[in-house]
GROMACS .gro file of C-alpha atoms in nm:
model
  234
    1MET     CA    1   0.052  -0.036  -0.005
    2LYS     CA    2   0.251   0.298   0.075
    3THR     CA    3   0.476   0.193  -0.256
    4ALA     CA    4   0.113   0.179  -0.428
    5TYR     CA    5   0.052   0.559  -0.198
    6VAL     CA    6   0.409   0.688  -0.298
    7ALA     CA    7   0.419   0.550  -0.719
    8SER     CA    8   0.039   0.753  -0.720
    9LEU     CA    9   0.165   1.078  -0.555
   10ARG     CA   10   0.472   1.060  -0.799
   11ALA     CA   11   0.206   1.030  -1.071
   12LEU     CA   12   0.037   1.367  -0.973
   13ARG     CA   13   0.338   1.536  -0.905
   14ARG     CA   14   0.472   1.441  -1.294
   15ILE     CA   15   0.119   1.545  -1.493
   16LEU     CA   16   0.114   1.913  -1.245
   17ALA     CA   17   0.418   2.011  -1.398
   18ALA     CA   18   0.343   1.887  -1.720
   19VAL     CA   19   0.002   2.096  -1.703
   20GLY     CA   20   0.211   2.381  -1.529
   21LEU     CA   21   0.016   2.407  -1.186
   22LEU     CA   22   0.311   2.232  -1.008
   23GLY     CA   23   0.484   2.598  -1.040
   24LEU     CA   24   0.148   2.745  -0.890
   25LEU     CA   25   0.104   2.484  -0.590
   26ASP     CA   26   0.521   2.570  -0.550
   27ARG     CA   27   0.445   2.922  -0.516
   28TRP     CA   28   0.180   2.907  -0.211
   29ALA     CA   29   0.406   2.665  -0.096
   30ARG     CA   30   0.645   2.988   0.036
   31ARG     CA   31   0.425   3.140   0.124
   32SER     CA   32   0.133   2.957   0.383
   33ARG     CA   33   0.270   2.722   0.628
   34THR     CA   34  -0.072   2.538   0.458
   35GLY     CA   35   0.058   2.550   0.094
   36LEU     CA   36   0.358   2.358   0.272
   37TRP     CA   37   0.257   2.127   0.370
   38VAL     CA   38   0.010   2.013   0.040
   39ARG     CA   39   0.305   2.075  -0.127
   40SER     CA   40   0.529   1.801   0.055
   41LEU     CA   41   0.244   1.558   0.036
   42LEU     CA   42   0.462   1.518  -0.350
   43SER     CA   43   0.778   1.536  -0.173
   44ILE     CA   44   0.754   1.169   0.041
   45TYR     CA   45   1.042   1.009   0.029
   46ASP     CA   46   1.233   1.249  -0.180
   47LEU     CA   47   1.470   1.334  -0.034
   48GLN     CA   48   1.636   1.644  -0.324
   49ASP     CA   49   1.232   1.798  -0.332
   50LEU     CA   50   1.187   1.798  -0.004
   51LEU     CA   51   1.510   2.002   0.037
   52SER     CA   52   1.412   2.297  -0.143
   53TYR     CA   53   1.153   2.352   0.124
   54ASP     CA   54   1.402   2.353   0.461
   55VAL     CA   55   1.157   2.118   0.622
   56PRO     CA   56   1.229   1.847   0.909
   57TRP     CA   57   0.990   1.547   0.865
   58TRP     CA   58   0.870   1.620   1.199
   59THR     CA   59   0.478   1.811   1.305
   60PHE     CA   60   0.563   2.161   1.227
   61GLU     CA   61   0.516   2.263   1.555
   62ALA     CA   62   0.825   2.046   1.672
   63SER     CA   63   1.074   2.211   1.405
   64ASP     CA   64   0.956   2.575   1.493
   65ARG     CA   65   1.047   2.590   1.830
   66VAL     CA   66   1.360   2.349   1.730
   67ALA     CA   67   1.467   2.671   1.510
   68GLY     CA   68   1.395   2.853   1.826
   69PHE     CA   69   1.585   2.680   1.997
   70LEU     CA   70   1.870   2.605   1.815
   71SER     CA   71   1.866   3.078   1.717
   72THR     CA   72   2.057   3.123   2.103
   73ARG     CA   73   2.298   2.880   2.077
   74PRO     CA   74   2.409   2.875   1.713
   75GLN     CA   75   2.749   2.671   1.721
   76ALA     CA   76   2.516   2.394   1.891
   77ARG     CA   77   2.646   2.001   1.915
   78ALA     CA   78   2.388   1.827   1.734
   79PHE     CA   79   2.351   1.387   1.702
   80GLU     CA   80   2.070   1.237   1.461
   81TRP     CA   81   1.964   0.920   1.467
   82GLY     CA   82   1.835   0.834   1.152
   83SER     CA   83   1.953   1.057   0.848
   84GLY     CA   84   1.772   1.278   0.547
   85ALA     CA   85   1.593   1.595   0.556
   86SER     CA   86   1.656   1.669   0.908
   87THR     CA   87   2.031   1.649   0.866
   88VAL     CA   88   2.012   1.890   0.630
   89TRP     CA   89   1.782   2.101   0.811
   90MET     CA   90   2.021   2.150   1.142
   91SER     CA   91   2.363   2.179   0.982
   92LYS     CA   92   2.227   2.500   0.856
   93ARG     CA   93   2.098   2.597   1.200
   94ALA     CA   94   2.387   2.398   1.472
   95GLY     CA   95   2.701   2.483   1.485
   96ASP     CA   96   2.804   2.096   1.352
   97VAL     CA   97   2.547   1.763   1.295
   98THR     CA   98   2.644   1.446   1.344
   99SER     CA   99   2.394   1.184   1.175
  100ILE     CA  100   2.382   0.780   1.239
  101GLU     CA  101   2.244   0.564   0.960
  102HIS     CA  102   2.181   0.198   0.968
  103ASP     CA  103   2.096   0.188   0.571
  104ALA     CA  104   2.378   0.227   0.415
  105GLU     CA  105   2.249   0.288   0.092
  106TRP     CA  106   1.996   0.570   0.159
  107GLY     CA  107   2.345   0.716   0.358
  108ALA     CA  108   2.505   0.703   0.021
  109ILE     CA  109   2.177   0.941  -0.109
  110VAL     CA  110   2.206   1.179   0.230
  111GLU     CA  111   2.556   1.266   0.182
  112PRO     CA  112   2.649   1.406  -0.094
  113VAL     CA  113   2.357   1.706  -0.010
  114LEU     CA  114   2.537   1.783   0.320
  115PRO     CA  115   2.781   2.040   0.392
  116ASP     CA  116   3.081   2.039   0.549
  117ASN     CA  117   2.995   2.068   0.946
  118ALA     CA  118   2.718   1.730   0.858
  119VAL     CA  119   2.822   1.403   0.799
  120VAL     CA  120   2.611   1.091   0.780
  121LYS     CA  121   2.804   0.790   0.979
  122ILE     CA  122   2.685   0.431   0.894
  123ALA     CA  123   2.656   0.175   1.174
  124SER     CA  124   2.420  -0.094   0.988
  125PRO     CA  125   2.236  -0.314   1.218
  126ARG     CA  126   2.408  -0.755   1.240
  127THR     CA  127   2.198  -1.107   1.229
  128ALA     CA  128   2.099  -1.093   1.624
  129ILE     CA  129   2.207  -1.441   1.801
  130GLY     CA  130   1.966  -1.447   2.083
  131ASP     CA  131   2.246  -1.249   2.283
  132PRO     CA  132   1.992  -1.062   2.571
  133ALA     CA  133   2.206  -0.767   2.623
  134GLU     CA  134   2.175  -0.678   2.239
  135GLU     CA  135   1.944  -0.430   2.103
  136ARG     CA  136   1.636  -0.459   1.908
  137SER     CA  137   1.377  -0.304   1.668
  138GLY     CA  138   1.049  -0.354   1.721
  139LYS     CA  139   0.973  -0.168   1.354
  140PRO     CA  140   0.789  -0.480   1.204
  141GLY     CA  141   1.063  -0.651   0.933
  142PHE     CA  142   1.373  -0.507   1.160
  143GLU     CA  143   1.283  -0.784   1.453
  144GLY     CA  144   1.571  -1.031   1.382
  145LEU     CA  145   1.861  -0.770   1.371
  146ASP     CA  146   2.089  -0.639   1.668
  147PHE     CA  147   2.081  -0.275   1.651
  148SER     CA  148   2.351  -0.265   1.969
  149GLU     CA  149   2.650  -0.073   1.745
  150TYR     CA  150   2.417   0.184   1.547
  151VAL     CA  151   2.246   0.242   1.968
  152ALA     CA  152   2.602   0.270   2.113
  153ALA     CA  153   2.754   0.562   1.820
  154VAL     CA  154   2.644   0.795   2.082
  155ASP     CA  155   2.932   0.740   2.273
  156VAL     CA  156   3.206   0.738   2.017
  157THR     CA  157   3.165   1.103   2.039
  158ASP     CA  158   3.303   1.268   2.375
  159GLY     CA  159   3.131   1.476   2.550
  160HIS     CA  160   2.715   1.634   2.554
  161PHE     CA  161   2.572   1.758   2.299
  162ASP     CA  162   2.284   2.077   2.265
  163LEU     CA  163   2.016   1.914   2.057
  164ILE     CA  164   2.005   1.464   1.959
  165VAL     CA  165   1.736   1.295   1.739
  166ILE     CA  166   1.592   0.991   1.783
  167ASP     CA  167   1.414   0.913   1.407
  168GLY     CA  168   1.587   0.577   1.325
  169ARG     CA  169   1.552   0.222   1.421
  170ALA     CA  170   1.521   0.061   1.782
  171ARG     CA  171   1.420   0.412   1.927
  172GLY     CA  172   1.387   0.324   2.280
  173ALA     CA  173   1.742   0.190   2.340
  174CYS     CA  174   1.852   0.533   2.185
  175PHE     CA  175   1.653   0.690   2.410
  176HIS     CA  176   1.746   0.590   2.700
  177ARG     CA  177   2.125   0.565   2.540
  178ALA     CA  178   2.088   0.946   2.461
  179VAL     CA  179   1.968   1.080   2.785
  180SER     CA  180   2.322   1.071   2.996
  181ARG     CA  181   2.455   1.277   2.670
  182LEU     CA  182   2.200   1.607   2.684
  183ALA     CA  183   2.371   1.886   2.717
  184PRO     CA  184   2.200   2.128   3.072
  185GLY     CA  185   1.925   2.266   2.909
  186GLY     CA  186   1.962   2.093   2.585
  187VAL     CA  187   1.646   1.923   2.355
  188LEU     CA  188   1.561   1.614   2.261
  189VAL     CA  189   1.372   1.533   1.960
  190PHE     CA  190   1.190   1.228   1.983
  191ASP     CA  191   0.966   1.131   1.674
  192ASN     CA  192   0.654   0.962   1.581
  193VAL     CA  193   0.545   0.916   1.997
  194ASP     CA  194   0.201   0.827   1.838
  195ARG     CA  195   0.295   0.454   1.887
  196LYS     CA  196   0.272   0.391   2.242
  197ARG     CA  197   0.635   0.173   2.247
  198TYR     CA  198   0.830   0.497   2.202
  199ARG     CA  199   0.595   0.644   2.503
  200ASP     CA  200   0.645   0.373   2.752
  201ALA     CA  201   1.020   0.433   2.639
  202ILE     CA  202   1.011   0.829   2.757
  203ALA     CA  203   0.785   0.712   3.024
  204SER     CA  204   1.081   0.461   3.126
  205SER     CA  205   1.325   0.716   3.137
  206PRO     CA  206   1.695   0.629   3.342
  207VAL     CA  207   1.708   0.997   3.505
  208ALA     CA  208   1.373   1.299   3.526
  209VAL     CA  209   1.289   1.457   3.226
  210ASP     CA  210   0.993   1.682   3.130
  211VAL     CA  211   0.790   1.633   2.768
  212GLU     CA  212   0.618   1.891   2.538
  213TRP     CA  213   0.427   1.713   2.300
  214THR     CA  214   0.384   1.809   1.996
  215ARG     CA  215   0.072   1.727   1.766
  216GLY     CA  216  -0.008   1.792   1.449
  217LEU     CA  217   0.045   1.804   1.050
  218THR     CA  218   0.387   1.684   0.952
  219PRO     CA  219   0.529   1.750   0.606
  220ALA     CA  220   0.483   1.496   0.362
  221LEU     CA  221   0.243   1.326   0.591
  222PRO     CA  222  -0.107   1.275   0.465
  223TYR     CA  223  -0.218   1.248   0.860
  224PRO     CA  224  -0.136   1.516   1.195
  225THR     CA  225   0.161   1.292   1.385
  226ARG     CA  226   0.298   1.385   1.717
  227THR     CA  227   0.647   1.466   1.788
  228ALA     CA  228   0.795   1.469   2.139
  229LEU     CA  229   1.037   1.748   2.291
  230VAL     CA  230   1.232   1.592   2.594
  231ARG     CA  231   1.461   1.804   2.803
  232LEU     CA  232   1.627   1.744   3.179
  233ARG     CA  233   1.456   1.833   3.472
  234ASP     CA  234   1.635   2.077   3.684
   0.00000   0.00000   0.00000
């Protein structure tokens, strides 16, 4: 179903371009948040097309709040699990960005569009062998893979991060690792918290946190979603 949906939107974009209506939609997108959302529906899973609108794939409310936060910390260090449009978006607003990607093919698409202050690193999962220490993903089709190296990638770099984004695989395990690496006053973005397992991960945080739940329109998605903004409790 997802494949058919994406294919139909790509076909619609080609038709709109052929009849001269895509340009009108583009102009609407640059004047209006609603227009931007409508135009972004035609950009789903098309990194190059979405990049022209300078939006991460979180709720608009979350991206507005993070943009405001980064405006106060122009040299912020950012770390992210799950590369894409958000990596480029953060690179324009932060001092440096490190993004960890489990899919080498997708990483090869993202890497050429990154500026010098951003890097994508590949940490591919391995076949799980049943070790209880392994980190697993709850996403269907990934259950038999061990994401331990992927999750632990945050510990390869010393110091703390002003902004951490969790938008990839094994998100619950990433969250539990990330909260100890968040700088004082920093923000952790946990995307797609519509899913109960992600809310459960936040509820079982190893340290006390405050959570702001955002819900609403999200670029490239035809339905509202939720993104959580997490801060260490004072």
